[in-house]
Short mmCIF file of C-alpha atoms (C1' of nucleotides) in Angstrom, two decimals:
data_model
loop_
_atom_site.label_atom_id
_atom_site.label_comp_id
_atom_site.label_asym_id
_atom_site.label_seq_id
_atom_site.Cartn_x
_atom_site.Cartn_y
_atom_site.Cartn_z
CA MET E 1 -26.77 82.58 20.82
CA THR E 2 -24.03 80.00 20.64
CA GLY E 3 -25.55 76.87 22.21
CA GLN E 4 -28.98 76.51 20.62
CA SER E 5 -30.65 74.74 23.57
CA PRO E 6 -29.75 71.06 23.16
CA ARG E 7 -32.70 69.07 24.42
CA PRO E 8 -32.43 67.55 27.90
CA LYS E 9 -31.84 63.86 27.85
CA GLY E 10 -34.19 62.02 30.14
CA ARG E 11 -37.81 62.12 31.21
CA ARG E 12 -39.53 65.47 31.68
CA PRO E 13 -40.88 66.56 35.05
CA GLY E 14 -44.61 66.96 35.43
CA ASP E 15 -47.26 65.97 32.95
CA SER E 16 -46.16 66.84 29.42
CA GLY E 17 -48.91 66.13 26.90
CA THR E 18 -46.35 64.83 24.45
CA LYS E 19 -48.48 61.99 23.16
CA GLU E 20 -51.19 64.39 22.05
CA GLN E 21 -48.64 66.74 20.52
CA ILE E 22 -47.40 63.90 18.36
CA LEU E 23 -50.92 62.98 17.30
CA ASP E 24 -51.69 66.58 16.44
CA ALA E 25 -48.53 66.96 14.42
CA ALA E 26 -49.23 63.69 12.63
CA ARG E 27 -52.77 64.75 11.74
CA ASP E 28 -51.56 68.10 10.48
CA LEU E 29 -48.95 66.57 8.24
CA PHE E 30 -51.15 63.74 7.01
CA ALA E 31 -53.70 66.39 6.07
CA ASP E 32 -51.19 68.66 4.40
CA VAL E 33 -49.09 66.29 2.36
CA GLY E 34 -50.68 62.85 2.65
CA PHE E 35 -49.43 59.71 4.29
CA GLU E 36 -46.31 58.93 2.30
CA ARG E 37 -44.78 62.40 2.33
CA ALA E 38 -45.47 62.92 6.00
CA THR E 39 -42.21 61.50 7.33
CA ILE E 40 -41.83 60.40 10.91
CA ARG E 41 -38.92 62.74 11.23
CA ALA E 42 -41.04 65.69 10.14
CA ILE E 43 -43.80 64.73 12.53
CA ALA E 44 -41.33 64.42 15.37
CA THR E 45 -39.79 67.80 14.55
CA LYS E 46 -43.20 69.46 14.48
CA ALA E 47 -43.98 67.94 17.87
CA SER E 48 -40.55 69.04 19.21
CA VAL E 49 -39.63 65.48 19.95
CA ASP E 50 -37.17 62.81 18.91
CA PRO E 51 -38.28 60.50 16.07
CA ALA E 52 -37.65 57.47 18.23
CA LEU E 53 -40.31 58.63 20.67
CA VAL E 54 -42.93 58.32 17.98
CA HIS E 55 -42.13 54.66 17.66
CA HIS E 56 -41.96 54.31 21.42
CA TYR E 57 -45.59 55.42 21.63
CA PHE E 58 -47.20 54.16 18.45
CA GLY E 59 -44.96 51.46 17.03
CA THR E 60 -44.93 51.37 13.27
CA LYS E 61 -45.98 54.22 11.00
CA ASP E 62 -49.14 52.43 9.95
CA GLU E 63 -50.18 52.12 13.57
CA LEU E 64 -49.58 55.82 13.99
CA LEU E 65 -51.91 56.35 11.05
CA VAL E 66 -54.82 54.47 12.55
CA ALA E 67 -54.22 56.21 15.87
CA ALA E 68 -54.28 59.63 14.20
CA LEU E 69 -57.33 58.76 12.12
CA GLN E 70 -59.63 58.23 15.05
CA LEU E 71 -62.38 60.67 14.19
CA PRO E 72 -62.74 63.72 16.41
CA VAL E 73 -66.38 63.77 15.40
CA ASP E 74 -69.08 61.28 16.08
CA PRO E 75 -70.62 60.82 12.65
CA ALA E 76 -73.85 59.80 14.29
CA VAL E 77 -74.22 63.36 15.53
CA LEU E 78 -73.71 64.67 12.01
CA PHE E 79 -76.71 62.87 10.67
CA ALA E 80 -78.81 62.88 13.82
CA GLY E 81 -82.44 63.36 13.01
CA ILE E 82 -82.13 62.38 9.36
CA GLY E 83 -85.01 60.20 8.37
CA THR E 84 -86.90 60.51 11.62
CA GLU E 85 -90.45 61.77 11.58
CA GLU E 86 -89.58 65.30 12.69
CA GLY E 87 -86.34 65.56 10.72
CA ASN E 88 -87.70 64.12 7.55
CA GLY E 89 -88.86 66.05 4.53
CA ARG E 90 -88.04 69.71 4.06
CA GLY E 91 -84.80 70.95 5.56
CA ALA E 92 -83.17 67.71 6.60
CA GLY E 93 -80.62 67.74 3.80
CA GLU E 94 -79.96 71.41 4.27
CA THR E 95 -79.23 70.81 7.93
CA VAL E 96 -76.76 68.06 7.14
CA VAL E 97 -74.91 70.17 4.61
CA ARG E 98 -74.71 73.03 7.08
CA ARG E 99 -73.29 70.72 9.74
CA VAL E 100 -70.74 69.19 7.39
CA LEU E 101 -69.53 72.56 6.13
CA ALA E 102 -69.27 73.92 9.65
CA LEU E 103 -67.08 70.98 10.54
CA TRP E 104 -64.84 71.44 7.55
CA ASP E 105 -64.60 75.20 7.90
CA ASP E 106 -63.29 74.85 11.43
CA THR E 107 -59.53 74.52 11.23
CA ASP E 108 -59.31 72.20 14.20
CA THR E 109 -61.68 69.60 12.86
CA ARG E 110 -60.65 70.01 9.24
CA ALA E 111 -57.14 68.62 9.80
CA PRO E 112 -58.10 65.09 10.84
CA LEU E 113 -60.87 64.92 8.26
CA LEU E 114 -58.58 66.02 5.47
CA ALA E 115 -56.04 63.51 6.72
CA LEU E 116 -58.65 60.80 6.53
CA LEU E 117 -59.73 61.77 3.02
CA ARG E 118 -56.21 62.17 1.70
CA THR E 119 -55.05 58.83 3.00
CA ALA E 120 -58.27 57.08 2.04
CA VAL E 121 -57.60 57.84 -1.58
CA SER E 122 -54.16 56.27 -1.57
CA HIS E 123 -54.35 53.81 1.31
CA GLU E 124 -56.52 50.74 0.97
CA ARG E 125 -57.03 50.42 4.69
CA ALA E 126 -58.19 53.98 5.21
CA ALA E 127 -60.49 53.65 2.21
CA ALA E 128 -62.24 50.71 3.79
CA ALA E 129 -62.56 52.61 7.05
CA LEU E 130 -64.11 55.62 5.36
CA GLY E 131 -66.43 53.41 3.36
CA GLU E 132 -67.73 51.59 6.41
CA LEU E 133 -68.09 54.84 8.22
CA PHE E 134 -70.43 56.27 5.63
CA ALA E 135 -72.27 53.07 5.02
CA ASN E 136 -72.96 52.19 8.62
CA THR E 137 -73.51 55.44 10.42
CA LEU E 138 -75.45 57.20 7.71
CA LEU E 139 -77.59 54.18 7.21
CA ALA E 140 -78.19 53.78 10.92
CA GLN E 141 -79.53 57.31 11.14
CA MET E 142 -82.02 56.91 8.36
CA ALA E 143 -84.49 55.46 10.79
CA THR E 144 -87.80 55.69 9.04
CA LEU E 145 -86.26 54.80 5.70
CA ALA E 146 -84.26 51.83 6.84
CA ASP E 147 -86.97 49.40 5.92
CA ARG E 148 -87.00 50.52 2.32
CA ASP E 149 -85.04 48.09 0.24
CA ASP E 150 -83.14 50.87 -1.48
CA ALA E 151 -82.03 52.52 1.76
CA SER E 152 -78.34 51.74 1.32
CA LEU E 153 -78.42 53.07 -2.21
CA ARG E 154 -79.98 56.30 -1.00
CA ALA E 155 -77.31 56.58 1.67
CA ALA E 156 -74.60 56.04 -0.91
CA LEU E 157 -76.02 58.75 -3.15
CA VAL E 158 -76.14 61.20 -0.26
CA GLY E 159 -72.68 60.27 0.92
CA SER E 160 -71.09 60.52 -2.48
CA HIS E 161 -72.66 63.90 -3.13
CA ILE E 162 -71.33 65.22 0.15
CA GLY E 163 -67.98 63.68 -0.62
CA GLY E 164 -67.86 65.41 -3.96
CA LEU E 165 -68.73 68.68 -2.32
CA VAL E 166 -65.90 68.34 0.16
CA LEU E 167 -63.54 67.25 -2.58
CA GLY E 168 -64.33 70.29 -4.69
CA ARG E 169 -64.36 72.84 -1.91
CA TYR E 170 -61.46 71.78 0.30
CA VAL E 171 -59.14 69.61 -1.77
CA LEU E 172 -59.43 70.87 -5.35
CA ARG E 173 -60.56 74.29 -4.14
CA LEU E 174 -62.75 75.07 -7.10
CA PRO E 175 -63.26 78.82 -6.84
CA PRO E 176 -67.06 78.94 -7.05
CA LEU E 177 -67.34 76.27 -4.38
CA ALA E 178 -64.50 77.38 -2.15
CA GLY E 179 -65.69 80.96 -2.22
CA ALA E 180 -69.39 80.44 -1.62
CA ALA E 181 -71.04 81.00 1.74
CA PRO E 182 -72.00 77.81 3.60
CA ASP E 183 -75.62 78.91 3.77
CA ASP E 184 -75.82 79.38 0.02
CA ILE E 185 -74.39 75.96 -0.65
CA ALA E 186 -76.68 74.37 1.89
CA GLY E 187 -79.62 76.06 0.24
CA MET E 188 -78.77 74.63 -3.16
CA VAL E 189 -77.53 71.17 -2.25
CA GLY E 190 -79.84 70.46 0.66
CA PRO E 191 -82.98 69.96 -1.43
CA VAL E 192 -81.14 67.53 -3.66
CA LEU E 193 -80.17 65.49 -0.62
CA ASP E 194 -83.78 65.55 0.49
CA HIS E 195 -84.71 64.16 -2.87
CA TYR E 196 -82.14 61.39 -2.57
CA LEU E 197 -83.34 60.63 0.96
CA SER E 198 -87.05 60.50 0.49
CA GLY E 199 -87.95 61.41 -3.09
CA ASP E 200 -88.95 59.16 -5.93
CA LEU E 201 -85.65 58.03 -7.40
CA ALA E 202 -87.12 56.51 -10.55
CA ARG E 203 -89.46 59.35 -11.38
CA PRO E 204 -87.76 62.53 -10.15
CA ALA E 205 -90.03 65.45 -9.42
CA LEU E 206 -87.89 68.06 -11.10
CA MET R 1 -32.80 28.05 -15.71
CA THR R 2 -29.27 29.19 -14.99
CA GLY R 3 -28.75 32.29 -17.13
CA GLN R 4 -32.01 34.23 -16.82
CA SER R 5 -31.66 36.20 -20.08
CA PRO R 6 -29.49 39.20 -19.16
CA ARG R 7 -30.79 42.15 -21.13
CA PRO R 8 -28.81 43.15 -24.23
CA LYS R 9 -26.76 46.22 -23.72
CA GLY R 10 -27.30 48.71 -26.49
CA ARG R 11 -30.04 50.05 -28.70
CA ARG R 12 -32.75 47.66 -29.92
CA PRO R 13 -33.24 46.97 -33.62
CA GLY R 14 -36.46 48.12 -35.24
CA ASP R 15 -39.09 50.35 -33.71
CA SER R 16 -39.69 49.39 -30.09
CA GLY R 17 -42.54 51.38 -28.58
CA THR R 18 -40.63 51.67 -25.34
CA LYS R 19 -41.67 55.22 -24.59
CA GLU R 20 -45.31 54.25 -24.61
CA GLN R 21 -44.62 51.16 -22.54
CA ILE R 22 -43.09 53.36 -19.88
CA LEU R 23 -46.02 55.73 -19.93
CA ASP R 24 -48.47 52.86 -19.65
CA ALA R 25 -46.59 51.32 -16.76
CA ALA R 26 -46.41 54.69 -15.04
CA ARG R 27 -50.14 55.28 -15.41
CA ASP R 28 -50.93 51.82 -14.11
CA LEU R 29 -48.80 52.25 -11.04
CA PHE R 30 -49.90 55.81 -10.36
CA ALA R 31 -53.47 54.57 -10.51
CA ASP R 32 -52.83 51.56 -8.31
CA VAL R 33 -50.70 52.92 -5.52
CA GLY R 34 -50.53 56.68 -6.02
CA PHE R 35 -47.64 58.91 -6.93
CA GLU R 36 -45.31 58.44 -3.99
CA ARG R 37 -45.45 54.67 -3.79
CA ALA R 38 -45.02 54.23 -7.52
CA THR R 39 -41.24 54.07 -7.61
CA ILE R 40 -39.31 54.68 -10.78
CA ARG R 41 -37.71 51.29 -10.35
CA ALA R 42 -41.10 49.60 -10.22
CA ILE R 43 -42.27 51.48 -13.28
CA ALA R 44 -39.11 50.55 -15.15
CA THR R 45 -39.47 46.90 -14.16
CA LYS R 46 -43.07 46.81 -15.30
CA ALA R 47 -42.01 48.30 -18.62
CA SER R 48 -39.11 45.79 -18.88
CA VAL R 49 -36.60 48.58 -18.99
CA ASP R 50 -33.74 50.05 -17.01
CA PRO R 51 -34.67 52.80 -14.53
CA ALA R 52 -32.19 55.14 -16.13
CA LEU R 53 -34.13 55.02 -19.36
CA VAL R 54 -37.10 56.57 -17.65
CA HIS R 55 -35.00 59.58 -16.82
CA HIS R 56 -33.52 59.58 -20.28
CA TYR R 57 -36.99 60.06 -21.72
CA PHE R 58 -38.85 62.09 -19.13
CA GLY R 59 -36.28 63.70 -16.86
CA THR R 60 -37.43 64.03 -13.28
CA LYS R 61 -40.24 62.01 -11.71
CA ASP R 62 -42.53 65.03 -11.58
CA GLU R 63 -42.11 65.50 -15.31
CA LEU R 64 -43.00 61.86 -15.80
CA LEU R 65 -46.14 62.56 -13.82
CA VAL R 66 -47.34 65.38 -16.02
CA ALA R 67 -46.47 63.33 -19.10
CA ALA R 68 -48.49 60.38 -17.81
CA LEU R 69 -51.37 62.60 -16.78
CA GLN R 70 -52.13 63.87 -20.24
CA LEU R 71 -55.74 62.87 -20.54
CA PRO R 72 -56.59 60.12 -23.01
CA VAL R 73 -60.00 61.70 -23.27
CA ASP R 74 -60.99 65.05 -24.61
CA PRO R 75 -63.21 66.40 -21.87
CA ALA R 76 -64.94 68.57 -24.40
CA VAL R 77 -66.36 65.43 -25.95
CA LEU R 78 -67.65 64.31 -22.59
CA PHE R 79 -69.84 67.32 -22.19
CA ALA R 80 -70.57 67.96 -25.83
CA GLY R 81 -74.11 69.15 -26.32
CA ILE R 82 -74.63 70.17 -22.71
CA GLY R 83 -76.43 73.45 -22.53
CA THR R 84 -77.13 73.76 -26.23
CA GLU R 85 -80.66 74.17 -27.45
CA GLU R 86 -81.08 70.54 -28.46
CA GLY R 87 -79.10 69.07 -25.60
CA ASN R 88 -80.68 71.21 -22.93
CA GLY R 89 -83.45 70.18 -20.60
CA ARG R 90 -84.45 66.57 -20.11
CA GLY R 91 -81.79 63.95 -20.63
CA ALA R 92 -78.65 66.07 -20.82
CA GLY R 93 -77.47 65.16 -17.33
CA GLU R 94 -78.32 61.54 -17.85
CA THR R 95 -76.24 61.49 -21.01
CA VAL R 96 -73.25 62.96 -19.25
CA VAL R 97 -73.43 60.45 -16.41
CA ARG R 98 -73.68 57.62 -18.88
CA ARG R 99 -70.64 58.87 -20.77
CA VAL R 100 -68.59 59.32 -17.61
CA LEU R 101 -69.44 55.87 -16.27
CA ALA R 102 -68.67 54.26 -19.61
CA LEU R 103 -65.26 55.88 -19.49
CA TRP R 104 -64.53 54.74 -15.98
CA ASP R 105 -65.84 51.24 -16.52
CA ASP R 106 -63.43 50.71 -19.37
CA THR R 107 -60.18 49.40 -17.92
CA ASP R 108 -58.02 51.17 -20.47
CA THR R 109 -59.35 54.63 -19.79
CA ARG R 110 -59.84 54.10 -16.07
CA ALA R 111 -56.12 53.80 -15.32
CA PRO R 112 -55.06 57.30 -16.35
CA LEU R 113 -58.17 58.82 -14.82
CA LEU R 114 -57.63 57.06 -11.52
CA ALA R 115 -54.03 58.14 -11.66
CA LEU R 116 -55.14 61.72 -12.13
CA LEU R 117 -57.61 61.58 -9.28
CA ARG R 118 -55.25 59.80 -6.89
CA THR R 119 -52.43 62.22 -7.46
CA ALA R 120 -54.73 65.24 -7.49
CA VAL R 121 -55.68 64.55 -3.92
CA SER R 122 -52.10 64.51 -2.67
CA HIS R 123 -50.26 66.57 -5.25
CA GLU R 124 -50.89 70.30 -5.42
CA ARG R 125 -49.94 70.50 -9.06
CA ALA R 126 -52.28 67.75 -10.19
CA ALA R 127 -55.07 69.28 -8.13
CA ALA R 128 -54.73 72.55 -9.98
CA ALA R 129 -54.74 70.72 -13.29
CA LEU R 130 -57.90 68.82 -12.45
CA GLY R 131 -59.55 71.95 -11.17
CA GLU R 132 -58.85 73.92 -14.32
CA LEU R 133 -59.96 71.00 -16.41
CA PHE R 134 -63.40 70.94 -14.86
CA ALA R 135 -63.78 74.66 -14.63
CA ASN R 136 -62.78 75.47 -18.19
CA THR R 137 -64.04 72.63 -20.31
CA LEU R 138 -67.31 72.10 -18.53
CA LEU R 139 -67.98 75.79 -18.54
CA ALA R 140 -67.10 76.10 -22.19
CA GLN R 141 -69.67 73.49 -23.13
CA MET R 142 -72.50 75.15 -21.27
CA ALA R 143 -73.18 77.30 -24.27
CA THR R 144 -76.64 78.67 -23.71
CA LEU R 145 -76.05 79.06 -20.00
CA ALA R 146 -72.71 80.78 -20.17
CA ASP R 147 -74.26 84.21 -20.03
CA ARG R 148 -75.93 83.51 -16.72
CA ASP R 149 -73.91 85.03 -13.94
CA ASP R 150 -74.05 81.81 -11.92
CA ALA R 151 -72.78 79.60 -14.73
CA SER R 152 -69.48 78.76 -13.05
CA LEU R 153 -71.28 77.89 -9.84
CA ARG R 154 -73.58 75.55 -11.74
CA ALA R 155 -70.58 73.93 -13.40
CA ALA R 156 -68.91 73.46 -10.05
CA LEU R 157 -72.00 71.79 -8.60
CA VAL R 158 -72.22 69.41 -11.54
CA GLY R 159 -68.51 68.67 -11.46
CA SER R 160 -68.40 68.03 -7.74
CA HIS R 161 -71.39 65.72 -7.91
CA ILE R 162 -69.76 63.70 -10.66
CA GLY R 163 -66.52 63.71 -8.72
CA GLY R 164 -68.27 62.36 -5.66
CA LEU R 165 -69.87 59.67 -7.74
CA VAL R 166 -66.53 58.56 -9.12
CA LEU R 167 -64.96 58.72 -5.69
CA GLY R 168 -67.63 56.50 -4.19
CA ARG R 169 -67.84 54.01 -7.02
CA TYR R 170 -64.23 53.54 -8.06
CA VAL R 171 -62.03 54.65 -5.17
CA LEU R 172 -63.97 53.90 -2.00
CA ARG R 173 -66.00 51.23 -3.78
CA LEU R 174 -69.16 51.70 -1.76
CA PRO R 175 -71.11 48.53 -2.47
CA PRO R 176 -74.42 50.09 -3.54
CA LEU R 177 -72.64 52.40 -5.94
CA ALA R 178 -70.00 50.01 -7.19
CA GLY R 179 -72.58 47.31 -7.79
CA ALA R 180 -75.24 49.32 -9.52
CA ALA R 181 -75.78 49.27 -13.26
CA PRO R 182 -74.61 52.40 -15.10
CA ASP R 183 -78.06 52.98 -16.52
CA ASP R 184 -79.66 52.91 -13.09
CA ILE R 185 -77.20 55.44 -11.73
CA ALA R 186 -77.63 57.65 -14.75
CA GLY R 187 -81.37 57.52 -14.28
CA MET R 188 -81.14 58.70 -10.71
CA VAL R 189 -78.31 61.21 -10.89
CA GLY R 190 -78.99 62.62 -14.33
CA PRO R 191 -82.10 64.59 -13.36
CA VAL R 192 -80.24 66.15 -10.46
CA LEU R 193 -77.54 67.33 -12.86
CA ASP R 194 -80.26 68.74 -15.08
CA HIS R 195 -81.53 70.66 -12.12
CA TYR R 196 -78.08 72.02 -11.36
CA LEU R 197 -77.62 72.94 -15.01
CA SER R 198 -80.84 74.72 -15.76
CA GLY R 199 -83.16 74.56 -12.78
CA ASP R 200 -83.95 77.24 -10.25
CA LEU R 201 -81.17 76.96 -7.69
CA ALA R 202 -82.76 79.22 -5.10
CA ARG R 203 -86.24 77.76 -5.28
CA PRO R 204 -85.83 74.10 -6.12
CA ALA R 205 -88.79 72.42 -7.77
CA LEU R 206 -88.86 69.37 -5.57
"C1'" DC I 1 -19.35 54.23 -45.27
"C1'" DA I 2 -18.15 57.33 -41.77
"C1'" DA I 3 -19.95 60.47 -38.23
"C1'" DA I 4 -23.69 61.97 -35.20
"C1'" DG I 5 -27.01 60.96 -32.39
"C1'" DA I 6 -30.65 58.33 -30.37
"C1'" DA I 7 -31.84 54.19 -27.58
"C1'" DC I 8 -30.37 51.56 -23.91
"C1'" DT I 9 -27.83 49.27 -19.78
"C1'" DC I 10 -24.63 49.28 -15.85
"C1'" DA I 11 -22.82 50.71 -11.61
"C1'" DA I 12 -22.82 53.82 -8.36
"C1'" DC I 13 -23.86 58.14 -5.89
"C1'" DA I 14 -25.83 60.90 -1.93
"C1'" DA I 15 -29.81 61.60 0.60
"C1'" DA I 16 -33.71 60.20 3.06
"C1'" DC I 17 -36.42 56.82 4.95
"C1'" DG I 18 -38.41 53.66 8.91
"C1'" DT I 19 -36.76 51.36 12.65
"C1'" DT I 20 -33.77 49.63 16.58
"C1'" DG I 21 -30.94 49.23 20.88
"C1'" DA I 22 -28.47 51.35 24.35
"C1'" DC I 23 -28.55 54.89 27.51
"C1'" DT I 24 -30.45 58.70 30.81
"C1'" DT I 25 -33.80 60.89 33.69
"C1'" DA I 26 -38.11 61.23 36.17
"C1'" DT I 27 -42.20 58.94 38.25
"C1'" DT I 28 -44.62 55.33 40.54
"C1'" DG I 29 -45.53 51.11 43.67
"C1'" DC I 30 -44.24 48.62 47.62
"C1'" DG X 1 -36.04 54.77 49.90
"C1'" DC X 2 -35.46 51.19 46.51
"C1'" DA X 3 -36.74 48.69 42.64
"C1'" DA X 4 -39.55 48.81 38.35
"C1'" DT X 5 -41.17 51.23 34.77
"C1'" DA X 6 -42.42 55.07 31.82
"C1'" DA X 7 -40.67 59.11 29.18
"C1'" DG X 8 -37.21 60.70 26.51
"C1'" DT X 9 -32.72 61.34 23.60
"C1'" DC X 10 -28.84 59.68 20.80
"C1'" DA X 11 -26.40 57.38 17.29
"C1'" DA X 12 -26.55 54.20 14.08
"C1'" DC X 13 -28.35 50.26 11.15
"C1'" DG X 14 -29.83 48.61 6.59
"C1'" DT X 15 -33.00 49.81 2.71
"C1'" DT X 16 -34.79 52.23 -0.68
"C1'" DT X 17 -35.20 56.25 -3.16
"C1'" DG X 18 -34.34 59.57 -7.26
"C1'" DT X 19 -30.76 60.68 -10.11
"C1'" DT X 20 -26.23 60.73 -12.75
"C1'" DG X 21 -22.28 59.64 -15.90
"C1'" DA X 22 -19.98 56.62 -18.58
"C1'" DG X 23 -20.20 53.17 -21.83
"C1'" DT X 24 -22.52 50.09 -25.67
"C1'" DT X 25 -25.36 49.16 -29.56
"C1'" DC X 26 -28.26 50.44 -33.22
"C1'" DT X 27 -30.18 53.99 -36.63
"C1'" DT X 28 -30.00 57.96 -39.22
"C1'" DT X 29 -27.88 61.59 -42.05
"C1'" DG X 30 -24.61 63.16 -45.48
#
DNA sequence: CAAAGAACTCAACAAACGTTGACTTATTGC
DNA sequence: GCAATAAGTCAACGTTTGTTGAGTTCTTTG
């Protein structure tokens, strides 16, 4: 092995999915080390590509960020059925927790979500995006509750509890949380979410 | 304004609290923009000091981080009384929430805490520190519950819920959470914490 | 009052960063 | 089949970064 395969110079024949490779690499690195430490050079290397190509496709690094942060999950699906007549009451919260954990336990979907969370905490723009995401989509799904005047507060309580769960299990990796089975967690947290969704906030029935 | 006061060259007379100024500046910047974007030069400028002095005192930037991350709050005080005979049952969770919010609403104590949270999400070392902090000190305060075999799980649930609350109110700034009065939040979240602390996790009394 | 050391600045280092422009190769439209 | 354009590499740019070593001024110790 003397010549270590110097990359060919021009365009590749056929349909190389290079653009997606770059996005995948970017999401992986954003998720692993956050926005600042994920250098364009590292992303390019991971995608087996020249750094200049990243700019050729996405322009500046910030633009690459917003391109990589496009959610692979429709949040409306996550909360589908919450607050409707059938989905209301017992089990709704548990279902949501189970869906969220399933999403985060799958390696493919975890990367972009972790990337979003990591950057949201340090990047003002991503924070706003995540905030709107929770506020709008969760609220929109709380159909039968939407007329209550405290609906957005209820949504915020639910969202923040789920956020804390994710933070503890996947970012901080608190042992009891990271080690527990999804069903167990859903069984314990779900009822609390139900309470936040439809219970009496002032006079809790505990 | 021709000569813009070039700094004197040697040691200052008297007792200049420069070391603390540097730590304060570091905490402010870590809290504002996170670890990576808080450059040593910016910290030094904010502290009205030469960048080299930062190294003179704290060595590498990572060492400055751990020095700045020393909590200004004894977490044991935060959870004092939780799980004891008097503090148990009604009101314990509400008290904790009120204490936590008071801490985060105070600008002086918020900076180092925000710095800790921001860096914990992107820095492996800070994440471990925050994790241990919650696990150990919260657990240690749950006196009467410590013999239960699920004590650490209960502590993790409480900690993650509080973490989510902080995340939503101070980092993402979700309007309903950021705008609510501390007492209102404590009234709604407190009972849930009580449930996590001493309620029946498997068969929730909702 | 001299010597040791702490506090402090200055100038510069090497490395890494995001970004750019010129160039080469394949594909597409007419 | 010939231009226009997209896909791709290469080498280099100007900054900014963390960090260092030498030098200067004050304080402390004996």
